[in-house]
CSV table of C-alpha atoms and ligand atoms in Angstrom, one decimal:
chain,number,residue,atom,x,y,z
L,24,UNK,CA,194.9,29.9,169.0
L,25,UNK,CA,192.1,27.8,169.8
L,26,UNK,CA,191.7,25.5,166.6
L,27,UNK,CA,187.8,25.3,167.1
L,28,UNK,CA,188.1,29.3,166.1
L,29,UNK,CA,191.0,29.2,163.8
L,30,UNK,CA,191.2,29.6,159.8
L,31,UNK,CA,193.0,26.0,159.0
L,32,UNK,CA,191.1,24.5,156.1
L,33,UNK,CA,192.8,20.9,155.7
L,34,UNK,CA,192.4,18.4,153.5
L,35,UNK,CA,192.4,14.4,153.6
L,36,UNK,CA,193.0,14.1,150.0
L,37,UNK,CA,195.8,14.6,148.0
L,38,UNK,CA,195.7,17.3,145.8
L,39,UNK,CA,195.8,15.9,142.1
L,40,UNK,CA,197.7,19.3,140.5
L,41,UNK,CA,200.8,19.3,142.9
L,42,UNK,CA,203.7,16.9,141.8
L,43,UNK,CA,205.9,17.4,144.5
L,44,UNK,CA,205.4,16.9,148.6
L,45,UNK,CA,205.8,20.4,149.7
L,46,UNK,CA,203.3,21.3,147.6
L,47,UNK,CA,200.9,18.8,148.5
L,48,UNK,CA,201.5,19.4,152.3
L,49,UNK,CA,201.0,23.2,152.1
L,50,UNK,CA,197.8,22.6,150.2
L,51,UNK,CA,196.4,19.8,152.4
L,52,UNK,CA,198.1,21.5,155.5
L,53,UNK,CA,195.8,24.9,154.9
L,54,UNK,CA,198.6,26.9,154.2
L,55,UNK,CA,198.1,28.5,150.6
L,56,UNK,CA,195.8,28.2,148.2
L,57,UNK,CA,196.3,29.3,144.4
L,58,UNK,CA,194.7,32.6,143.0
L,59,UNK,CA,196.1,31.7,138.9
L,60,UNK,CA,199.4,29.9,138.0
L,61,UNK,CA,202.2,30.5,139.9
L,62,UNK,CA,200.1,32.9,142.0
L,63,UNK,CA,199.3,32.0,145.5
L,64,UNK,CA,197.1,33.1,148.9
L,65,UNK,CA,199.1,32.3,152.2
L,66,UNK,CA,196.5,31.5,154.8
L,67,UNK,CA,197.1,32.2,158.4
L,68,UNK,CA,199.2,28.8,159.1
L,69,UNK,CA,201.3,29.1,155.7
L,70,UNK,CA,201.6,33.1,156.5
L,71,UNK,CA,202.6,32.5,160.2
L,72,UNK,CA,205.8,30.3,158.5
L,73,UNK,CA,207.1,33.0,156.2
L,74,UNK,CA,206.9,35.6,158.9
L,75,UNK,CA,209.2,33.4,160.9
L,76,UNK,CA,211.6,33.0,157.6
L,77,UNK,CA,211.2,36.7,157.0
L,78,UNK,CA,212.4,37.2,160.9
L,79,UNK,CA,215.4,34.6,160.4
L,80,UNK,CA,215.9,36.2,157.2
L,81,UNK,CA,215.9,40.2,158.7
L,82,UNK,CA,217.9,39.2,161.7
L,83,UNK,CA,220.8,37.7,160.0
L,84,UNK,CA,220.8,40.7,157.2
L,85,UNK,CA,221.2,43.2,160.3
L,86,UNK,CA,223.8,41.2,162.0
L,87,UNK,CA,225.8,41.3,158.8
L,88,UNK,CA,225.4,45.3,158.7
L,89,UNK,CA,222.9,45.6,156.0
L,90,UNK,CA,219.9,48.1,156.2
L,91,UNK,CA,216.6,47.5,155.5
L,92,UNK,CA,214.5,50.0,153.2
L,93,UNK,CA,211.1,49.0,151.8
L,94,UNK,CA,211.1,49.8,147.6
L,95,UNK,CA,207.6,49.7,145.4
L,96,UNK,CA,206.5,46.3,143.2
L,97,UNK,CA,205.2,48.4,140.8
L,98,UNK,CA,208.4,50.5,139.0
L,99,UNK,CA,209.1,53.0,136.1
L,100,UNK,CA,210.2,51.5,132.5
L,101,UNK,CA,212.5,54.6,132.4
L,102,UNK,CA,215.7,53.1,134.6
L,103,UNK,CA,215.6,50.1,132.9
L,104,UNK,CA,216.0,51.4,129.6
L,105,UNK,CA,218.9,53.6,131.3
L,106,UNK,CA,220.5,50.2,132.2
L,107,UNK,CA,219.3,48.5,128.9
L,108,UNK,CA,217.7,45.7,131.0
L,109,UNK,CA,213.7,46.8,129.6
L,110,UNK,CA,214.6,45.0,126.1
L,111,UNK,CA,216.3,42.3,127.1
L,112,UNK,CA,214.6,40.8,129.9
L,113,UNK,CA,212.0,39.5,127.5
L,114,UNK,CA,208.8,38.3,128.2
L,115,UNK,CA,209.5,37.4,131.8
L,116,UNK,CA,208.6,40.8,132.5
L,117,UNK,CA,205.3,41.4,133.4
L,118,UNK,CA,205.1,45.2,131.5
L,119,UNK,CA,202.1,47.6,132.8
L,120,UNK,CA,200.8,51.3,131.1
L,121,UNK,CA,199.1,53.6,133.8
L,122,UNK,CA,196.0,55.8,132.6
L,123,UNK,CA,198.7,58.5,131.6
L,124,UNK,CA,199.9,55.5,129.1
L,125,UNK,CA,203.8,55.7,130.8
L,126,UNK,CA,205.0,52.1,130.5
L,127,UNK,CA,205.7,50.7,134.2
L,128,UNK,CA,206.1,47.1,135.0
L,129,UNK,CA,206.4,44.7,137.9
L,130,UNK,CA,209.6,44.5,139.4
L,131,UNK,CA,211.2,41.4,139.0
L,132,UNK,CA,214.6,42.5,140.7
L,133,UNK,CA,215.6,45.8,142.1
L,134,UNK,CA,219.3,46.7,140.8
L,135,UNK,CA,217.9,49.9,138.6
L,136,UNK,CA,215.8,51.1,141.2
L,137,UNK,CA,218.6,50.8,144.2
L,138,UNK,CA,221.0,52.2,142.0
L,139,UNK,CA,218.7,55.3,141.4
L,140,UNK,CA,217.9,55.6,144.8
L,141,UNK,CA,222.1,55.4,145.8
L,142,UNK,CA,223.0,58.0,142.9
L,143,UNK,CA,220.9,60.5,144.1
L,144,UNK,CA,222.0,60.7,147.5
L,145,UNK,CA,225.7,59.3,147.9
L,146,UNK,CA,228.5,61.4,146.2
L,147,UNK,CA,231.5,60.5,148.6
L,148,UNK,CA,233.4,57.3,149.3
L,149,UNK,CA,233.1,58.4,152.9
L,150,UNK,CA,229.5,57.3,152.7
L,151,UNK,CA,230.6,53.7,151.6
L,152,UNK,CA,230.6,50.6,152.5
L,153,UNK,CA,226.4,50.7,151.9
L,154,UNK,CA,224.4,47.6,151.8
L,155,UNK,CA,220.5,48.1,151.5
L,156,UNK,CA,218.2,45.6,151.4
L,157,UNK,CA,214.4,44.9,151.1
L,158,UNK,CA,211.8,41.8,151.7
L,159,UNK,CA,209.1,42.4,149.0
L,160,UNK,CA,206.9,40.3,146.1
L,161,UNK,CA,208.3,39.9,143.0
L,162,UNK,CA,206.9,38.9,139.7
L,163,UNK,CA,208.3,36.8,136.8
L,164,UNK,CA,206.1,35.6,134.4
L,165,UNK,CA,208.0,32.4,134.3
L,166,UNK,CA,207.2,29.9,131.3
L,167,UNK,CA,206.3,27.0,133.5
L,168,UNK,CA,205.3,27.9,137.0
L,169,UNK,CA,205.2,24.9,139.0
L,170,UNK,CA,205.8,23.2,142.2
L,171,UNK,CA,203.3,25.5,144.2
L,172,UNK,CA,205.6,28.2,145.6
L,173,UNK,CA,209.1,27.0,144.4
L,174,UNK,CA,208.7,27.9,141.3
L,175,UNK,CA,206.2,31.0,141.5
L,176,UNK,CA,205.0,34.1,139.2
L,177,UNK,CA,204.5,36.2,142.2
L,178,UNK,CA,207.1,35.2,144.9
L,179,UNK,CA,208.9,37.0,148.1
L,180,UNK,CA,212.7,37.8,147.9
L,181,UNK,CA,215.1,39.1,150.3
L,182,UNK,CA,217.3,41.4,147.8
L,183,UNK,CA,220.4,43.0,149.2
L,184,UNK,CA,222.6,45.5,147.1
L,185,UNK,CA,226.1,46.5,148.2
L,186,UNK,CA,227.7,49.8,147.2
L,187,UNK,CA,231.7,49.8,147.4
L,188,UNK,CA,234.2,52.0,146.0
L,189,UNK,CA,236.8,49.3,144.3
L,190,UNK,CA,236.8,45.7,143.7
L,191,UNK,CA,238.4,44.6,147.2
L,192,UNK,CA,236.4,46.1,149.3
L,193,UNK,CA,233.3,44.7,147.1
L,194,UNK,CA,234.6,41.6,147.9
L,195,UNK,CA,234.3,42.2,151.1
L,196,UNK,CA,230.7,42.7,151.2
L,197,UNK,CA,230.2,39.9,149.3
L,198,UNK,CA,231.7,37.9,151.6
L,199,UNK,CA,229.7,39.5,154.5
L,200,UNK,CA,226.8,38.0,152.8
L,201,UNK,CA,228.4,34.6,151.7
L,202,UNK,CA,228.8,34.2,155.6
L,203,UNK,CA,225.4,35.5,156.6
L,204,UNK,CA,223.5,33.1,154.0
L,205,UNK,CA,225.0,30.1,155.2
L,206,UNK,CA,223.8,31.1,158.8
L,207,UNK,CA,220.5,32.3,157.7
L,208,UNK,CA,220.1,28.9,156.2
L,209,UNK,CA,221.3,26.5,159.2
L,210,UNK,CA,218.9,28.7,161.7
L,211,UNK,CA,216.0,27.2,159.8
L,212,UNK,CA,217.7,23.8,159.9
L,213,UNK,CA,219.2,23.6,156.6
L,214,UNK,CA,222.2,22.6,154.9
L,215,UNK,CA,222.8,25.2,152.4
L,216,UNK,CA,225.7,24.5,149.8
L,217,UNK,CA,227.3,27.4,148.0
L,218,UNK,CA,227.9,26.2,144.6
L,219,UNK,CA,229.5,28.2,141.4
L,220,UNK,CA,226.7,29.1,139.6
L,221,UNK,CA,226.1,31.2,136.4
L,222,UNK,CA,224.6,35.0,136.6
L,223,UNK,CA,222.1,35.0,134.0
L,224,UNK,CA,220.0,38.3,133.2
L,225,UNK,CA,222.1,40.0,136.6
L,226,UNK,CA,225.2,39.8,134.7
L,227,UNK,CA,228.8,39.9,136.1
L,228,UNK,CA,231.1,36.9,136.7
L,229,UNK,CA,231.6,36.4,140.3
L,230,UNK,CA,228.6,34.1,141.8
L,231,UNK,CA,227.3,31.2,143.9
L,232,UNK,CA,223.8,29.7,144.4
L,233,UNK,CA,223.0,28.5,147.5
L,234,UNK,CA,221.9,24.6,147.6
L,235,UNK,CA,219.7,22.8,149.3
L,236,UNK,CA,219.9,18.9,148.3
L,237,UNK,CA,216.4,17.3,147.2
L,238,UNK,CA,215.5,14.9,144.6
L,239,UNK,CA,212.8,17.2,143.5
L,240,UNK,CA,215.0,20.0,143.3
L,241,UNK,CA,215.2,21.8,140.1
L,242,UNK,CA,218.9,22.3,139.6
L,243,UNK,CA,221.7,19.3,138.9
L,244,UNK,CA,224.5,19.9,140.9
L,245,UNK,CA,227.6,18.6,141.6
L,246,UNK,CA,230.0,19.0,144.6
L,247,UNK,CA,232.0,17.1,147.0
L,248,UNK,CA,231.0,15.3,150.1
L,249,UNK,CA,232.6,16.8,152.5
L,250,UNK,CA,230.1,19.8,152.2
L,251,UNK,CA,227.5,17.7,153.9
L,252,UNK,CA,229.5,17.7,157.0
L,253,UNK,CA,230.8,20.9,156.9
L,254,UNK,CA,230.8,23.7,159.9
L,255,UNK,CA,228.9,26.7,159.8
L,256,UNK,CA,230.3,30.0,161.7
L,257,UNK,CA,227.4,31.1,163.9
L,258,UNK,CA,229.2,34.5,164.9
L,259,UNK,CA,229.8,37.4,162.8
L,260,UNK,CA,233.4,37.3,161.4
L,261,UNK,CA,234.5,41.1,161.4
L,262,UNK,CA,238.3,40.9,160.1
L,263,UNK,CA,238.5,41.3,156.4
L,264,UNK,CA,241.5,38.2,156.2
L,265,UNK,CA,239.9,35.9,158.4
L,266,UNK,CA,236.6,36.5,156.3
L,267,UNK,CA,238.1,36.0,153.7
L,268,UNK,CA,239.8,32.7,154.6
L,269,UNK,CA,236.4,31.5,155.9
L,270,UNK,CA,235.1,31.7,152.5
L,271,UNK,CA,238.1,30.7,150.7
L,272,UNK,CA,237.7,27.0,152.8
L,273,UNK,CA,234.1,26.9,151.9
L,274,UNK,CA,234.7,27.4,148.3
L,275,UNK,CA,238.4,25.5,148.1
L,276,UNK,CA,236.1,21.9,147.8
L,277,UNK,CA,234.3,21.7,144.3
L,278,UNK,CA,231.0,22.4,144.1
L,279,UNK,CA,228.9,23.8,141.0
L,280,UNK,CA,225.7,24.1,139.5
L,281,UNK,CA,225.0,22.4,135.8
L,282,UNK,CA,225.9,25.7,134.1
L,283,UNK,CA,229.2,25.8,135.7
L,284,UNK,CA,229.9,22.1,136.0
L,285,UNK,CA,233.7,21.7,134.4
L,286,UNK,CA,233.8,18.3,134.3
L,287,UNK,CA,237.5,17.8,134.1
L,288,UNK,CA,238.1,19.7,136.9
L,289,UNK,CA,235.8,18.4,139.2
L,290,UNK,CA,236.9,14.8,138.0
L,291,UNK,CA,240.5,15.1,138.4
L,292,UNK,CA,240.1,17.4,141.9
L,293,UNK,CA,237.4,15.5,143.3
L,294,UNK,CA,238.3,11.4,144.5
L,295,UNK,CA,235.3,9.5,142.7
L,296,UNK,CA,234.1,8.0,146.0
L,297,UNK,CA,233.5,11.6,147.3
L,298,UNK,CA,231.5,12.9,144.2
L,299,UNK,CA,228.1,13.9,144.6
L,300,UNK,CA,225.9,14.2,141.7
L,301,UNK,CA,222.6,15.4,142.9
L,302,UNK,CA,219.6,17.4,142.3
L,303,UNK,CA,219.1,20.5,144.3
L,304,UNK,CA,217.1,23.7,145.5
L,305,UNK,CA,218.0,27.0,144.9
L,306,UNK,CA,217.4,28.9,148.1
L,307,UNK,CA,219.6,31.9,147.8
L,308,UNK,CA,221.9,33.8,144.8
L,309,UNK,CA,224.7,36.0,145.4
L,310,UNK,CA,226.1,38.3,142.4
L,311,UNK,CA,229.3,40.4,142.4
L,312,UNK,CA,229.1,42.7,138.9
L,313,UNK,CA,231.3,45.3,139.2
L,314,UNK,CA,230.4,48.8,137.9
L,315,UNK,CA,227.7,47.4,135.3
L,316,UNK,CA,224.9,49.1,136.6
L,317,UNK,CA,227.0,52.1,138.0
L,318,UNK,CA,228.3,52.9,134.8
L,319,UNK,CA,225.6,52.6,132.7
L,320,UNK,CA,223.5,54.7,135.3
L,321,UNK,CA,226.1,57.2,136.2
L,322,UNK,CA,226.3,56.2,139.9
L,323,UNK,CA,229.8,57.6,140.9
L,324,UNK,CA,231.4,58.6,144.2
L,325,UNK,CA,234.2,61.1,145.0
L,326,UNK,CA,237.4,59.1,145.9
L,327,UNK,CA,240.0,59.6,148.5
L,328,UNK,CA,242.9,59.9,146.1
L,329,UNK,CA,240.8,62.3,144.0
L,330,UNK,CA,238.7,62.0,140.9
L,331,UNK,CA,235.9,60.0,140.8
L,332,UNK,CA,234.8,56.3,139.8
L,333,UNK,CA,231.5,54.1,139.2
L,334,UNK,CA,230.9,52.5,142.6
L,335,UNK,CA,231.3,48.6,142.5
L,336,UNK,CA,228.2,46.5,143.3
L,337,UNK,CA,227.0,43.3,144.4
L,338,UNK,CA,223.1,42.0,144.6
L,339,UNK,CA,221.9,39.3,147.0
L,340,UNK,CA,218.8,37.0,147.2
L,341,UNK,CA,217.3,34.9,149.2
L,342,UNK,CA,213.9,33.3,147.9
L,343,UNK,CA,212.0,33.7,151.0
L,344,UNK,CA,208.3,32.4,149.8
L,345,UNK,CA,210.8,28.9,148.0
L,346,UNK,CA,212.1,28.4,151.4
L,347,UNK,CA,208.9,27.6,152.6
L,348,UNK,CA,208.6,24.8,150.3
L,349,UNK,CA,212.6,23.9,150.7
L,350,UNK,CA,212.3,23.4,154.5
L,351,UNK,CA,209.2,21.1,154.0
L,352,UNK,CA,211.2,19.3,151.3
L,353,UNK,CA,214.0,18.6,153.6
L,354,UNK,CA,211.5,18.0,156.8
L,355,UNK,CA,208.5,15.5,156.4
L,356,UNK,CA,207.6,12.1,156.4
L,357,UNK,CA,204.4,9.9,155.3
L,358,UNK,CA,202.1,11.6,157.7
L,359,UNK,CA,202.9,15.2,157.4
L,360,UNK,CA,205.2,18.2,157.6
L,361,UNK,CA,207.8,18.1,160.5
L,362,UNK,CA,208.9,21.9,161.4
L,363,UNK,CA,212.2,23.2,162.7
L,364,UNK,CA,211.5,24.6,165.7
L,365,UNK,CA,213.0,28.1,164.6
L,366,UNK,CA,210.5,28.2,161.7
L,367,UNK,CA,207.7,26.1,163.1
L,368,UNK,CA,203.7,28.2,162.7
L,369,UNK,CA,203.4,27.4,166.7
L,370,UNK,CA,205.5,26.0,169.2
L,371,UNK,CA,203.1,23.1,170.7
L,372,UNK,CA,199.8,21.4,169.4
L,373,UNK,CA,197.7,21.0,172.9
L,374,UNK,CA,195.2,17.9,172.0
L,375,UNK,CA,192.1,18.0,174.3
L,376,UNK,CA,191.0,14.2,173.9
L,377,UNK,CA,187.6,14.4,174.7
L,378,UNK,CA,185.1,17.3,174.5
L,379,UNK,CA,182.2,17.9,177.0
L,380,UNK,CA,184.2,16.5,180.3
L,381,UNK,CA,184.2,19.8,182.7
L,382,UNK,CA,187.9,18.5,184.5
L,383,UNK,CA,189.2,18.2,181.7
L,384,UNK,CA,187.9,21.3,180.4
L,385,UNK,CA,189.7,23.0,182.8
L,386,UNK,CA,193.0,21.7,182.8
L,387,UNK,CA,193.4,21.8,179.3
L,388,UNK,CA,192.3,25.5,179.5
L,389,UNK,CA,194.7,26.3,182.3
L,390,UNK,CA,197.6,24.5,180.6
L,391,UNK,CA,196.8,26.2,177.4
L,392,UNK,CA,197.1,29.7,179.4
L,393,UNK,CA,200.0,29.0,181.4
L,394,UNK,CA,202.0,28.0,178.2
L,395,UNK,CA,201.1,31.1,176.3
L,396,UNK,CA,201.9,33.2,179.1
L,397,UNK,CA,205.2,31.9,179.2
L,398,UNK,CA,205.8,32.8,175.7
L,399,UNK,CA,205.1,29.4,173.9
L,400,UNK,CA,202.8,29.7,171.0
L,401,UNK,CA,200.2,27.0,171.5
L,402,UNK,CA,197.6,25.6,168.7
L,403,UNK,CA,195.2,24.3,171.0
L,404,UNK,CA,192.4,21.5,169.4
L,405,UNK,CA,189.5,22.1,171.7
L,406,UNK,CA,187.1,20.8,168.6
L,407,UNK,CA,184.6,18.5,169.3
L,408,UNK,CA,186.0,15.3,167.2
L,409,UNK,CA,187.8,12.0,167.2
L,410,UNK,CA,191.0,11.6,169.2
L,411,UNK,CA,192.4,10.0,165.1
L,412,UNK,CA,191.2,12.9,163.3
L,413,UNK,CA,193.3,15.1,165.6
L,414,UNK,CA,196.4,13.4,165.7
L,415,UNK,CA,196.4,13.0,162.2
L,416,UNK,CA,195.7,17.2,161.8
L,417,UNK,CA,198.2,17.5,164.2
L,418,UNK,CA,201.0,15.4,162.2
L,419,UNK,CA,199.9,16.9,158.8
L,420,UNK,CA,200.4,20.4,160.2
L,421,UNK,CA,203.7,19.1,161.9
L,422,UNK,CA,204.4,21.1,165.4
L,423,UNK,CA,207.5,20.3,166.9
L,424,UNK,CA,205.7,19.0,170.2
L,425,UNK,CA,202.2,17.7,170.7
L,426,UNK,CA,201.2,17.5,174.2
L,427,UNK,CA,197.6,15.2,174.4
L,428,UNK,CA,195.4,15.2,177.5
L,429,UNK,CA,192.6,13.0,178.6
L,430,UNK,CA,190.2,12.1,180.9
L,431,UNK,CA,192.6,9.1,182.2
L,432,UNK,CA,195.6,10.8,181.8
L,433,UNK,CA,194.3,13.6,184.3
L,434,UNK,CA,193.0,11.3,186.9
L,435,UNK,CA,196.6,10.0,187.4
L,436,UNK,CA,198.1,13.6,187.2
L,437,UNK,CA,199.9,13.1,183.8
L,438,UNK,CA,199.7,14.6,180.0
L,439,UNK,CA,201.4,12.9,177.1
L,440,UNK,CA,204.1,14.5,175.4
L,441,UNK,CA,205.3,13.6,171.7
L,442,UNK,CA,207.8,15.0,169.6
L,443,UNK,CA,207.0,15.2,166.2
L,444,UNK,CA,210.3,14.3,164.4
L,445,UNK,CA,211.5,11.5,166.3
L,446,UNK,CA,207.9,10.3,167.1
L,447,UNK,CA,209.1,9.6,170.8
L,448,UNK,CA,206.5,9.7,173.9
L,449,UNK,CA,206.6,10.3,177.4
L,450,UNK,CA,204.4,10.6,180.3
L,451,UNK,CA,204.8,13.7,182.5
L,452,UNK,CA,203.2,15.3,184.6
L,453,UNK,CA,202.0,19.3,183.7
L,454,UNK,CA,204.1,20.6,186.4
L,455,UNK,CA,207.1,19.0,184.8
L,456,UNK,CA,206.3,19.9,181.4
L,457,UNK,CA,206.2,23.4,182.7
L,458,UNK,CA,209.4,23.4,184.6
L,459,UNK,CA,211.4,21.8,181.6
L,460,UNK,CA,210.0,24.3,179.0
L,461,UNK,CA,210.1,27.1,181.1
L,462,UNK,CA,210.0,30.4,179.5
L,463,UNK,CA,210.3,30.9,175.9
L,464,UNK,CA,213.6,32.5,175.2
L,465,UNK,CA,214.1,34.9,171.8
L,466,UNK,CA,216.7,35.1,168.8
L,467,UNK,CA,219.1,32.7,167.7
Q,517,5CA,N1,218.8,40.6,141.8
Q,517,5CA,C1,219.2,39.1,142.1
Q,517,5CA,C2,220.0,39.1,143.6
Q,517,5CA,S1,219.2,39.8,144.7
Q,517,5CA,C3,218.6,38.2,141.9
Q,517,5CA,O1,217.5,38.4,141.7
Q,517,5CA,N2,218.6,36.8,141.8
Q,517,5CA,S2,217.7,35.6,141.7
Q,517,5CA,O2,217.0,35.6,140.1
Q,517,5CA,O3,218.6,34.5,141.5
Q,517,5CA,O4,216.8,35.6,142.4
Q,517,5CA,C4,216.9,35.2,144.0
Q,517,5CA,C5,216.5,34.5,144.7
Q,517,5CA,O5,214.8,34.2,144.5
Q,517,5CA,C6,217.0,32.8,144.1
Q,517,5CA,O6,217.8,32.3,144.7
Q,517,5CA,C7,215.4,31.9,144.4
Q,517,5CA,O7,215.6,31.6,145.7
Q,517,5CA,C8,214.5,33.1,144.5
Q,517,5CA,N3,213.9,32.7,143.3
Q,517,5CA,C9,213.6,33.4,141.9
Q,517,5CA,N4,212.7,32.9,140.8
Q,517,5CA,C10,211.9,32.2,141.5
Q,517,5CA,C11,210.6,32.1,141.6
Q,517,5CA,N5,210.1,32.1,140.3
Q,517,5CA,N6,209.6,31.4,142.6
Q,517,5CA,C12,210.3,31.2,143.7
Q,517,5CA,N7,211.4,31.6,144.0
Q,517,5CA,C13,212.4,32.5,143.0
């Protein structure tokens, strides 16, 4: 993409309404614009990051055996009346009436709708286990939307729902999602810690929040410092016992959110020097709630041993749009964003230092074409602007690699390659650059 033609409305000034770094940087880097409180438009650069995060989430859900579908944003109130949550959900639910005066709502979550889809189609234990997910916009009329996309009113969520014949089988589904979540966040360059958590309006008694430690996080959390070094298994673990052992190894240390923090257990079981009391961002939340919805909504399957029983369910959320902010909170410096390669909106920023130099134009255009044809996504700053302004824009938008090419370098056959995360610079020939990066490899 040529920057001269790209819609990238960056801002030099720090927007006064933004209190935390990720919100400021998303506005300044031209990623989002607020349309009303807690509701945002995603501009091209922001949308690219959102899409890359979605892709990682989707790949890991599929790898864990979940199947993607797409449910609507607008739901009928009837199903929520059946589960009893229509009244319980209170003012956070955006209620709508259609032209026939029917009660509708903008979905804050989808337990009811998915249970309805399930009960219409599945009657037998033979069709289990089943895990269905979608990546869809949600609306929650938060009292205090803030911090940009971190606590929005409209936000993008991945929500998965598992159906199993009994509690043991449901535990396997829970564990699979648990392991998939660790992999998902790791692929985005994040260190997420699973913490025992309250279940709130979703219900149930087994639940973990996945938390990224950050000073600006909204949750107060407590954990053993060994979590900071713990390894994530990147390959799915198929054997249920091995999977349970893996989850146990992750949860045997103490980690809990404020709501669940049991001071005596923490103080007794974790040596003082290993205790971390910090703030964090909740990027995912998994729940096992048994038959709460299946009983209320009569979602039953026939059993092998005869008779029938309500299915055991869990739900598994990832804050997809929140993650864009969370990655920035974890990866930035004074000059701007520092994207991990896996979620960066472009792989390279190519800076042409001078406009109106025919040789330089040809060399830059040629390098841009070559990198692009090798599969790399390149943002080519071909504008007629000061070098200082170009450097500042590239640092602000945080692409992993900057390639800087000017008339002097070209005469010596060299480009400058800068790595955004370390600031390291090196001079190499165009040929060496192309050999070093080669073709872009896809996937994990
Ligand atoms: N039905 C369950 C699991 S699918 C559920 O709704 N869980 S949740 O309420 O914990 O939300 C899932 C994830 O969505 C959270 O972990 C968080 O990362 C994200 N999220 C929740 N509320 C917001 C919000 N107001 N703005 C941005 N992201 C949010």
